[in-house]
PDB file of C-alpha atoms and ligand atoms in Angstrom:
ATOM      1  CA  MET A   1      20.566  -7.801  10.204  1.00 90.00           C
ATOM      2  CA  ARG A   2      18.835  -7.336   6.846  1.00 97.00           C
ATOM      3  CA  PRO A   3      18.540 -10.706   5.072  1.00 98.00           C
ATOM      4  CA  THR A   4      18.947 -11.331   1.356  1.00 98.00           C
ATOM      5  CA  ILE A   5      16.826 -13.909  -0.432  1.00 98.00           C
ATOM      6  CA  THR A   6      17.111 -15.251  -3.947  1.00 98.00           C
ATOM      7  CA  ALA A   7      14.273 -15.445  -6.452  1.00 97.00           C
ATOM      8  CA  PHE A   8      13.843 -16.265 -10.133  1.00 97.00           C
ATOM      9  CA  GLU A   9      15.069 -13.570 -12.483  1.00 95.00           C
ATOM     10  CA  SER A  10      12.301 -14.777 -14.756  1.00 92.00           C
ATOM     11  CA  SER A  11       9.739 -16.996 -13.068  1.00 91.00           C
ATOM     12  CA  PRO A  12       7.757 -19.279 -15.377  1.00 90.00           C
ATOM     13  CA  ASP A  13       4.570 -18.074 -13.631  1.00 91.00           C
ATOM     14  CA  ARG A  14       5.210 -14.453 -14.699  1.00 89.00           C
ATOM     15  CA  GLY A  15       4.546 -13.064 -11.246  1.00 93.00           C
ATOM     16  CA  ARG A  16       1.544 -15.091 -10.094  1.00 96.00           C
ATOM     17  CA  GLY A  17       3.387 -15.631  -6.832  1.00 96.00           C
ATOM     18  CA  LEU A  18       3.587 -19.403  -7.181  1.00 97.00           C
ATOM     19  CA  ALA A  19       7.375 -19.673  -6.965  1.00 97.00           C
ATOM     20  CA  ARG A  20       8.563 -20.442  -3.476  1.00 98.00           C
ATOM     21  CA  ASP A  21      10.271 -17.115  -2.773  1.00 98.00           C
ATOM     22  CA  MET A  22       6.690 -15.887  -2.179  1.00 98.00           C
ATOM     23  CA  ARG A  23       6.594 -17.824   1.102  1.00 98.00           C
ATOM     24  CA  ILE A  24       9.702 -16.135   2.374  1.00 98.00           C
ATOM     25  CA  ARG A  25       8.646 -12.688   1.211  1.00 98.00           C
ATOM     26  CA  TRP A  26       5.265 -13.152   2.937  1.00 98.00           C
ATOM     27  CA  ALA A  27       6.850 -14.370   6.200  1.00 98.00           C
ATOM     28  CA  LEU A  28       9.268 -11.423   6.251  1.00 98.00           C
ATOM     29  CA  GLU A  29       6.423  -8.997   5.574  1.00 98.00           C
ATOM     30  CA  GLU A  30       4.315 -10.544   8.364  1.00 98.00           C
ATOM     31  CA  VAL A  31       7.065  -9.905  10.920  1.00 98.00           C
ATOM     32  CA  GLY A  32       8.041  -6.502   9.507  1.00 98.00           C
ATOM     33  CA  GLN A  33      11.583  -7.496   8.558  1.00 98.00           C
ATOM     34  CA  PRO A  34      12.948  -5.577   5.537  1.00 98.00           C
ATOM     35  CA  TYR A  35      14.961  -7.675   3.103  1.00 98.00           C
ATOM     36  CA  ASP A  36      16.875  -7.584  -0.147  1.00 98.00           C
ATOM     37  CA  VAL A  37      16.313  -9.818  -3.153  1.00 98.00           C
ATOM     38  CA  ARG A  38      18.971 -11.143  -5.497  1.00 98.00           C
ATOM     39  CA  LEU A  39      17.485 -12.357  -8.761  1.00 97.00           C
ATOM     40  CA  VAL A  40      19.142 -15.381 -10.346  1.00 97.00           C
ATOM     41  CA  SER A  41      18.839 -16.894 -13.789  1.00 97.00           C
ATOM     42  CA  PHE A  42      18.267 -20.622 -14.340  1.00 97.00           C
ATOM     43  CA  ALA A  43      21.898 -20.915 -15.474  1.00 98.00           C
ATOM     44  CA  GLU A  44      23.225 -19.116 -12.370  1.00 98.00           C
ATOM     45  CA  MET A  45      21.190 -21.425 -10.103  1.00 98.00           C
ATOM     46  CA  LYS A  46      23.272 -24.369 -11.318  1.00 98.00           C
ATOM     47  CA  GLU A  47      26.656 -22.639 -10.930  1.00 98.00           C
ATOM     48  CA  PRO A  48      29.023 -23.270  -7.997  1.00 98.00           C
ATOM     49  CA  ALA A  49      28.357 -19.930  -6.284  1.00 98.00           C
ATOM     50  CA  HIS A  50      24.625 -20.679  -5.977  1.00 98.00           C
ATOM     51  CA  LEU A  51      25.126 -24.398  -5.317  1.00 98.00           C
ATOM     52  CA  ALA A  52      27.214 -23.399  -2.291  1.00 98.00           C
ATOM     53  CA  LEU A  53      24.049 -21.760  -0.913  1.00 98.00           C
ATOM     54  CA  GLN A  54      21.514 -24.286  -2.231  1.00 98.00           C
ATOM     55  CA  PRO A  55      22.884 -27.777  -2.939  1.00 98.00           C
ATOM     56  CA  PHE A  56      20.002 -28.597  -5.297  1.00 98.00           C
ATOM     57  CA  GLY A  57      20.418 -25.496  -7.437  1.00 98.00           C
ATOM     58  CA  GLN A  58      17.037 -24.029  -6.518  1.00 98.00           C
ATOM     59  CA  ILE A  59      15.530 -20.835  -5.180  1.00 98.00           C
ATOM     60  CA  PRO A  60      14.873 -19.450  -2.662  1.00 98.00           C
ATOM     61  CA  THR A  61      17.906 -19.094  -0.432  1.00 98.00           C
ATOM     62  CA  TYR A  62      18.228 -16.936   2.662  1.00 98.00           C
ATOM     63  CA  GLU A  63      21.392 -15.162   3.792  1.00 98.00           C
ATOM     64  CA  GLU A  64      21.577 -13.284   7.052  1.00 98.00           C
ATOM     65  CA  GLY A  65      25.052 -12.358   8.288  1.00 97.00           C
ATOM     66  CA  HIS A  66      26.981 -15.610   8.579  1.00 97.00           C
ATOM     67  CA  LEU A  67      23.859 -17.751   8.271  1.00 98.00           C
ATOM     68  CA  THR A  68      22.852 -19.274   4.949  1.00 98.00           C
ATOM     69  CA  LEU A  69      19.664 -21.325   4.724  1.00 98.00           C
ATOM     70  CA  PHE A  70      17.794 -23.209   2.035  1.00 98.00           C
ATOM     71  CA  GLU A  71      14.413 -25.042   2.080  1.00 98.00           C
ATOM     72  CA  THR A  72      11.404 -22.792   2.506  1.00 98.00           C
ATOM     73  CA  GLY A  73      10.135 -24.687   5.556  1.00 98.00           C
ATOM     74  CA  ALA A  74      13.430 -24.148   7.383  1.00 98.00           C
ATOM     75  CA  ILE A  75      13.579 -20.506   6.337  1.00 98.00           C
ATOM     76  CA  VAL A  76      10.013 -19.718   7.413  1.00 98.00           C
ATOM     77  CA  LEU A  77      10.609 -21.522  10.718  1.00 98.00           C
ATOM     78  CA  HIS A  78      13.809 -19.526  11.263  1.00 98.00           C
ATOM     79  CA  ILE A  79      11.976 -16.242  10.631  1.00 98.00           C
ATOM     80  CA  ALA A  80       9.050 -17.324  12.824  1.00 98.00           C
ATOM     81  CA  GLU A  81      11.328 -18.298  15.709  1.00 98.00           C
ATOM     82  CA  ARG A  82      13.228 -15.035  15.697  1.00 97.00           C
ATOM     83  CA  HIS A  83      10.356 -12.617  15.344  1.00 98.00           C
ATOM     84  CA  ALA A  84       6.947 -12.265  16.946  1.00 97.00           C
ATOM     85  CA  GLY A  85       3.855 -12.838  14.860  1.00 96.00           C
ATOM     86  CA  LEU A  86       4.114 -16.222  13.174  1.00 98.00           C
ATOM     87  CA  LEU A  87       4.164 -18.676  16.092  1.00 98.00           C
ATOM     88  CA  PRO A  88       2.136 -18.634  19.322  1.00 98.00           C
ATOM     89  CA  ASP A  89       3.909 -18.004  22.656  1.00 97.00           C
ATOM     90  CA  ASP A  90       2.291 -21.005  24.346  1.00 98.00           C
ATOM     91  CA  ALA A  91       4.651 -23.963  23.918  1.00 98.00           C
ATOM     92  CA  ASN A  92       1.987 -26.511  22.986  1.00 98.00           C
ATOM     93  CA  ALA A  93       0.246 -24.178  20.557  1.00 98.00           C
ATOM     94  CA  ARG A  94       3.655 -23.410  19.037  1.00 98.00           C
ATOM     95  CA  ALA A  95       4.373 -27.109  18.562  1.00 98.00           C
ATOM     96  CA  ARG A  96       0.997 -27.568  16.876  1.00 98.00           C
ATOM     97  CA  ALA A  97       1.616 -24.620  14.543  1.00 98.00           C
ATOM     98  CA  ILE A  98       4.939 -26.214  13.557  1.00 98.00           C
ATOM     99  CA  ALA A  99       3.102 -29.499  12.935  1.00 98.00           C
ATOM    100  CA  TRP A 100       0.884 -27.614  10.461  1.00 98.00           C
ATOM    101  CA  MET A 101       4.007 -26.294   8.724  1.00 98.00           C
ATOM    102  CA  PHE A 102       5.162 -29.881   8.228  1.00 98.00           C
ATOM    103  CA  ALA A 103       1.667 -30.976   7.190  1.00 98.00           C
ATOM    104  CA  ALA A 104       1.596 -28.306   4.487  1.00 98.00           C
ATOM    105  CA  LEU A 105       4.966 -29.355   3.066  1.00 98.00           C
ATOM    106  CA  ASN A 106       5.001 -33.103   3.752  1.00 98.00           C
ATOM    107  CA  THR A 107       1.375 -34.158   3.472  1.00 98.00           C
ATOM    108  CA  VAL A 108      -0.582 -31.686   1.347  1.00 98.00           C
ATOM    109  CA  GLU A 109       2.039 -30.405  -1.090  1.00 98.00           C
ATOM    110  CA  PRO A 110       3.414 -33.763  -2.399  1.00 98.00           C
ATOM    111  CA  PRO A 111       0.248 -34.951  -4.210  1.00 98.00           C
ATOM    112  CA  ILE A 112      -0.212 -31.464  -5.684  1.00 98.00           C
ATOM    113  CA  LEU A 113       3.387 -31.496  -6.902  1.00 97.00           C
ATOM    114  CA  ASP A 114       3.001 -34.997  -8.341  1.00 97.00           C
ATOM    115  CA  ARG A 115       0.045 -33.814 -10.430  1.00 97.00           C
ATOM    116  CA  GLU A 116       1.936 -30.712 -11.621  1.00 95.00           C
ATOM    117  CA  THR A 117       5.058 -32.687 -12.453  1.00 95.00           C
ATOM    118  CA  ALA A 118       3.016 -35.219 -14.410  1.00 96.00           C
ATOM    119  CA  SER A 119       1.402 -32.489 -16.484  1.00 93.00           C
ATOM    120  CA  PHE A 120       4.819 -31.004 -17.325  1.00 93.00           C
ATOM    121  CA  THR A 121       6.766 -34.174 -17.965  1.00 95.00           C
ATOM    122  CA  GLU A 122       4.426 -37.082 -18.734  1.00 95.00           C
ATOM    123  CA  ARG A 123       1.833 -35.639 -21.099  1.00 94.00           C
ATOM    124  CA  ASP A 124       3.284 -37.473 -24.084  1.00 94.00           C
ATOM    125  CA  LYS A 125       3.128 -40.910 -22.426  1.00 94.00           C
ATOM    126  CA  ASN A 126       0.389 -43.289 -23.502  1.00 95.00           C
ATOM    127  CA  TRP A 127      -0.471 -43.986 -19.840  1.00 95.00           C
ATOM    128  CA  TYR A 128      -0.815 -40.305 -18.911  1.00 94.00           C
ATOM    129  CA  ALA A 129      -4.611 -40.168 -19.292  1.00 94.00           C
ATOM    130  CA  GLU A 130      -4.968 -43.215 -17.073  1.00 95.00           C
ATOM    131  CA  ARG A 131      -2.643 -41.818 -14.408  1.00 96.00           C
ATOM    132  CA  VAL A 132      -4.217 -38.358 -14.049  1.00 96.00           C
ATOM    133  CA  PRO A 133      -7.444 -39.453 -12.273  1.00 96.00           C
ATOM    134  CA  MET A 134      -5.358 -41.384  -9.759  1.00 97.00           C
ATOM    135  CA  LEU A 135      -3.139 -38.362  -9.083  1.00 97.00           C
ATOM    136  CA  GLU A 136      -6.172 -36.117  -8.776  1.00 97.00           C
ATOM    137  CA  GLU A 137      -7.888 -38.498  -6.393  1.00 98.00           C
ATOM    138  CA  ARG A 138      -4.881 -38.297  -4.075  1.00 98.00           C
ATOM    139  CA  ILE A 139      -5.173 -34.517  -4.030  1.00 98.00           C
ATOM    140  CA  ARG A 140      -8.951 -34.716  -3.494  1.00 98.00           C
ATOM    141  CA  VAL A 141      -8.482 -36.988  -0.487  1.00 98.00           C
ATOM    142  CA  ARG A 142      -6.004 -34.607   1.131  1.00 98.00           C
ATOM    143  CA  LEU A 143      -8.121 -31.538   0.404  1.00 98.00           C
ATOM    144  CA  GLY A 144     -11.163 -33.294   1.855  1.00 98.00           C
ATOM    145  CA  GLU A 145      -9.297 -34.152   5.040  1.00 98.00           C
ATOM    146  CA  LEU A 146      -7.963 -30.626   5.361  1.00 98.00           C
ATOM    147  CA  SER A 147     -11.368 -29.126   4.629  1.00 98.00           C
ATOM    148  CA  ARG A 148     -12.990 -31.251   7.338  1.00 98.00           C
ATOM    149  CA  ARG A 149     -10.384 -30.216   9.882  1.00 98.00           C
ATOM    150  CA  LEU A 150     -10.599 -26.517   9.031  1.00 98.00           C
ATOM    151  CA  GLY A 151     -14.405 -26.528   9.144  1.00 98.00           C
ATOM    152  CA  ASP A 152     -15.624 -22.963   9.508  1.00 98.00           C
ATOM    153  CA  ALA A 153     -12.564 -21.745  11.430  1.00 98.00           C
ATOM    154  CA  ASP A 154     -10.527 -18.859  10.055  1.00 98.00           C
ATOM    155  CA  TRP A 155      -7.168 -20.577  10.561  1.00 98.00           C
ATOM    156  CA  LEU A 156      -5.947 -24.094  11.234  1.00 98.00           C
ATOM    157  CA  ASP A 157      -5.267 -23.764  14.954  1.00 98.00           C
ATOM    158  CA  GLY A 158      -6.353 -20.533  16.588  1.00 97.00           C
ATOM    159  CA  ALA A 159      -4.559 -17.413  15.403  1.00 98.00           C
ATOM    160  CA  PHE A 160      -2.874 -17.124  11.996  1.00 98.00           C
ATOM    161  CA  SER A 161       0.536 -18.833  12.103  1.00 98.00           C
ATOM    162  CA  ALA A 162       3.436 -19.953   9.950  1.00 98.00           C
ATOM    163  CA  GLY A 163       1.423 -23.164   9.466  1.00 98.00           C
ATOM    164  CA  ASP A 164      -1.341 -21.196   7.742  1.00 98.00           C
ATOM    165  CA  LEU A 165       1.195 -19.204   5.741  1.00 98.00           C
ATOM    166  CA  LEU A 166       2.706 -22.364   4.269  1.00 98.00           C
ATOM    167  CA  MET A 167      -0.657 -24.095   3.832  1.00 98.00           C
ATOM    168  CA  VAL A 168      -2.117 -21.150   1.913  1.00 98.00           C
ATOM    169  CA  THR A 169       0.911 -21.011  -0.409  1.00 98.00           C
ATOM    170  CA  VAL A 170       0.588 -24.750  -1.040  1.00 98.00           C
ATOM    171  CA  LEU A 171      -3.160 -24.542  -1.733  1.00 98.00           C
ATOM    172  CA  ARG A 172      -2.638 -21.626  -4.115  1.00 98.00           C
ATOM    173  CA  ARG A 173      -1.095 -24.140  -6.493  1.00 97.00           C
ATOM    174  CA  VAL A 174      -4.564 -25.609  -7.101  1.00 96.00           C
ATOM    175  CA  GLU A 175      -6.431 -22.311  -6.816  1.00 94.00           C
ATOM    176  CA  GLY A 176      -9.107 -21.997  -9.475  1.00 91.00           C
ATOM    177  CA  SER A 177      -9.184 -25.745 -10.155  1.00 94.00           C
ATOM    178  CA  ALA A 178     -12.283 -27.937  -9.940  1.00 95.00           C
ATOM    179  CA  LEU A 179     -10.435 -29.943  -7.290  1.00 96.00           C
ATOM    180  CA  LEU A 180     -10.314 -26.977  -4.949  1.00 97.00           C
ATOM    181  CA  GLY A 181     -13.742 -25.732  -6.026  1.00 96.00           C
ATOM    182  CA  ALA A 182     -15.276 -28.766  -4.331  1.00 97.00           C
ATOM    183  CA  PHE A 183     -14.143 -27.377  -0.966  1.00 98.00           C
ATOM    184  CA  PRO A 184     -15.490 -23.824  -0.576  1.00 98.00           C
ATOM    185  CA  ASN A 185     -14.051 -23.412   2.925  1.00 98.00           C
ATOM    186  CA  LEU A 186     -10.554 -23.965   1.505  1.00 98.00           C
ATOM    187  CA  SER A 187     -11.160 -21.325  -1.159  1.00 97.00           C
ATOM    188  CA  THR A 188     -12.216 -18.792   1.472  1.00 98.00           C
ATOM    189  CA  TYR A 189      -9.236 -19.845   3.616  1.00 98.00           C
ATOM    190  CA  ILE A 190      -6.902 -18.994   0.735  1.00 98.00           C
ATOM    191  CA  ALA A 191      -8.746 -15.721   0.182  1.00 98.00           C
ATOM    192  CA  ARG A 192      -8.286 -14.841   3.868  1.00 98.00           C
ATOM    193  CA  GLY A 193      -4.556 -15.413   3.513  1.00 98.00           C
ATOM    194  CA  GLU A 194      -4.374 -13.386   0.328  1.00 98.00           C
ATOM    195  CA  ALA A 195      -6.272 -10.529   1.989  1.00 98.00           C
ATOM    196  CA  ARG A 196      -3.593 -10.037   4.626  1.00 98.00           C
ATOM    197  CA  PRO A 197      -1.681  -6.782   4.099  1.00 98.00           C
ATOM    198  CA  ALA A 198       1.658  -8.647   4.428  1.00 98.00           C
ATOM    199  CA  TYR A 199       0.610 -11.082   1.699  1.00 98.00           C
ATOM    200  CA  LYS A 200      -0.382  -8.217  -0.587  1.00 98.00           C
ATOM    201  CA  ARG A 201       2.960  -6.439  -0.110  1.00 98.00           C
ATOM    202  CA  ALA A 202       4.867  -9.665  -0.785  1.00 98.00           C
ATOM    203  CA  PHE A 203       2.771 -10.370  -3.863  1.00 98.00           C
ATOM    204  CA  GLU A 204       3.264  -6.874  -5.262  1.00 97.00           C
ATOM    205  CA  ASP A 205       7.006  -7.082  -4.724  1.00 96.00           C
ATOM    206  CA  GLN A 206       7.427 -10.383  -6.542  1.00 96.00           C
ATOM    207  CA  LEU A 207       5.155  -9.097  -9.316  1.00 96.00           C
ATOM    208  CA  ALA A 208       7.271  -5.953  -9.637  1.00 95.00           C
ATOM    209  CA  VAL A 209      10.088  -8.171 -10.953  1.00 93.00           C
ATOM    210  CA  PHE A 210       7.950  -8.674 -14.075  1.00 89.00           C
ATOM    211  CA  THR A 211       6.307  -5.310 -14.371  1.00 90.00           C
ATOM    212  CA  ASN A 212       9.467  -3.319 -13.582  1.00 77.00           C
ATOM    213  CA  ARG A 213       7.645  -1.381 -10.904  1.00 64.00           C
ATOM    214  CA  SER A 214       9.713  -0.529  -7.862  1.00 60.00           C
ATOM    215  CA  PRO A 215       9.083  -2.722  -4.820  1.00 62.00           C
ATOM    216  CA  THR A 216       6.957  -1.452  -1.913  1.00 60.00           C
ATOM    217  CA  GLY A 217      10.130  -0.540  -0.057  1.00 47.00           C
ATOM    218  CA  SER A 218      10.693  -3.541   2.181  1.00 52.00           C
TER     219      SER A 218
HETATM  220  N1  GTB B   1      11.926 -27.982  -1.225  1.00 94.36           N
HETATM  221  C1  GTB B   1      12.444 -26.769  -1.781  1.00 94.36           C
HETATM  222  C2  GTB B   1      12.008 -25.576  -0.923  1.00 94.36           C
HETATM  223  O1  GTB B   1      10.909 -25.636  -0.356  1.00 94.36           O
HETATM  224  O2  GTB B   1      12.769 -24.600  -0.795  1.00 94.36           O
HETATM  225  C3  GTB B   1      11.962 -26.634  -3.206  1.00 94.36           C
HETATM  226  C4  GTB B   1      12.524 -25.403  -3.893  1.00 94.36           C
HETATM  227  C5  GTB B   1      12.057 -25.356  -5.339  1.00 94.36           C
HETATM  228  O3  GTB B   1      11.373 -26.264  -5.830  1.00 94.36           O
HETATM  229  N2  GTB B   1      12.423 -24.279  -6.018  1.00 94.36           N
HETATM  230  C6  GTB B   1      12.040 -24.141  -7.416  1.00 94.36           C
HETATM  231  C7  GTB B   1      13.300 -24.151  -8.245  1.00 94.36           C
HETATM  232  O4  GTB B   1      14.262 -23.504  -7.919  1.00 94.36           O
HETATM  233  C8  GTB B   1      11.321 -22.834  -7.608  1.00 94.36           C
HETATM  234  S1  GTB B   1       9.784 -22.804  -6.753  1.00 94.36           S
HETATM  235  N3  GTB B   1      13.262 -24.879  -9.361  1.00 94.36           N
HETATM  236  C9  GTB B   1      14.343 -24.926 -10.288  1.00 94.36           C
HETATM  237  C10 GTB B   1      15.037 -26.243 -10.288  1.00 94.36           C
HETATM  238  O5  GTB B   1      14.717 -27.122  -9.468  1.00 94.36           O
HETATM  239  O6  GTB B   1      15.925 -26.389 -11.131  1.00 94.36           O
HETATM  240  C11 GTB B   1       8.822 -24.023  -7.720  1.00 94.36           C
HETATM  241  C12 GTB B   1       7.972 -23.356  -8.736  1.00 94.36           C
HETATM  242  C13 GTB B   1       8.497 -22.894  -9.898  1.00 94.36           C
HETATM  243  C14 GTB B   1       7.680 -22.301 -10.849  1.00 94.36           C
HETATM  244  C15 GTB B   1       6.336 -22.199 -10.597  1.00 94.36           C
HETATM  245  N4  GTB B   1       5.489 -21.614 -11.558  1.00 94.36           N
HETATM  246  O7  GTB B   1       5.962 -21.068 -12.544  1.00 94.36           O
HETATM  247  O8  GTB B   1       4.244 -21.662 -11.408  1.00 94.36           O
HETATM  248  C16 GTB B   1       5.803 -22.646  -9.399  1.00 94.36           C
HETATM  249  C17 GTB B   1       6.641 -23.240  -8.469  1.00 94.36           C
END
């Protein structure tokens, strides 16, 4: 059954692929599952019809027949469990790939989000300048740990998996920053993710929302 996801009608990033629908688009492209996209405005996201799908009034959501899902981790896991290509067949390797999915969302993303949130909402506070180095140090520690674990491997645990997909989307949030620049292997890891044909199709399709080009046909 062809799923429908929701995405921003007008993403603040103007198509840089930083909004979280990108994760779902990429996962669906990796497994070759065509999908539809319903664009929602910020106002619509807070209305009852959308809140019935996503209790926190956010995107993305995922509808497939009678199933409705929210939370990108749950959606990517659902896609990965039902299609080949995003999780290994070996049970232990599969469990480890799922651990990397959680690590991306629970361990690496939170300090990055804290820094972003501070820059949006706390800039006018007199303690902001004091707080930023602390927030950045937390990110640096996590990136250092991740960098050490990745070493010179292509992916986090053997073949590319849903764990890498989520980790790359999380790391993209600091792409181009001095924080990430200190860890060249993480920059090349992101580049490897971005070079995947499925990533490129997903990126073009979310960008098409802003450039009015027609999607690649997924
Ligand atoms: N934990 C949830 C998940 O993983 O699904 C988080 C979902 C979420 O944060 N969605 C955001 C949202 O709907 C969009 S992606 N926010 C509206 C709201 O909460 O009211 C976050 C995002 C938005 C914009 C940029 N950007 O412009 O760079 C990057 C990331």
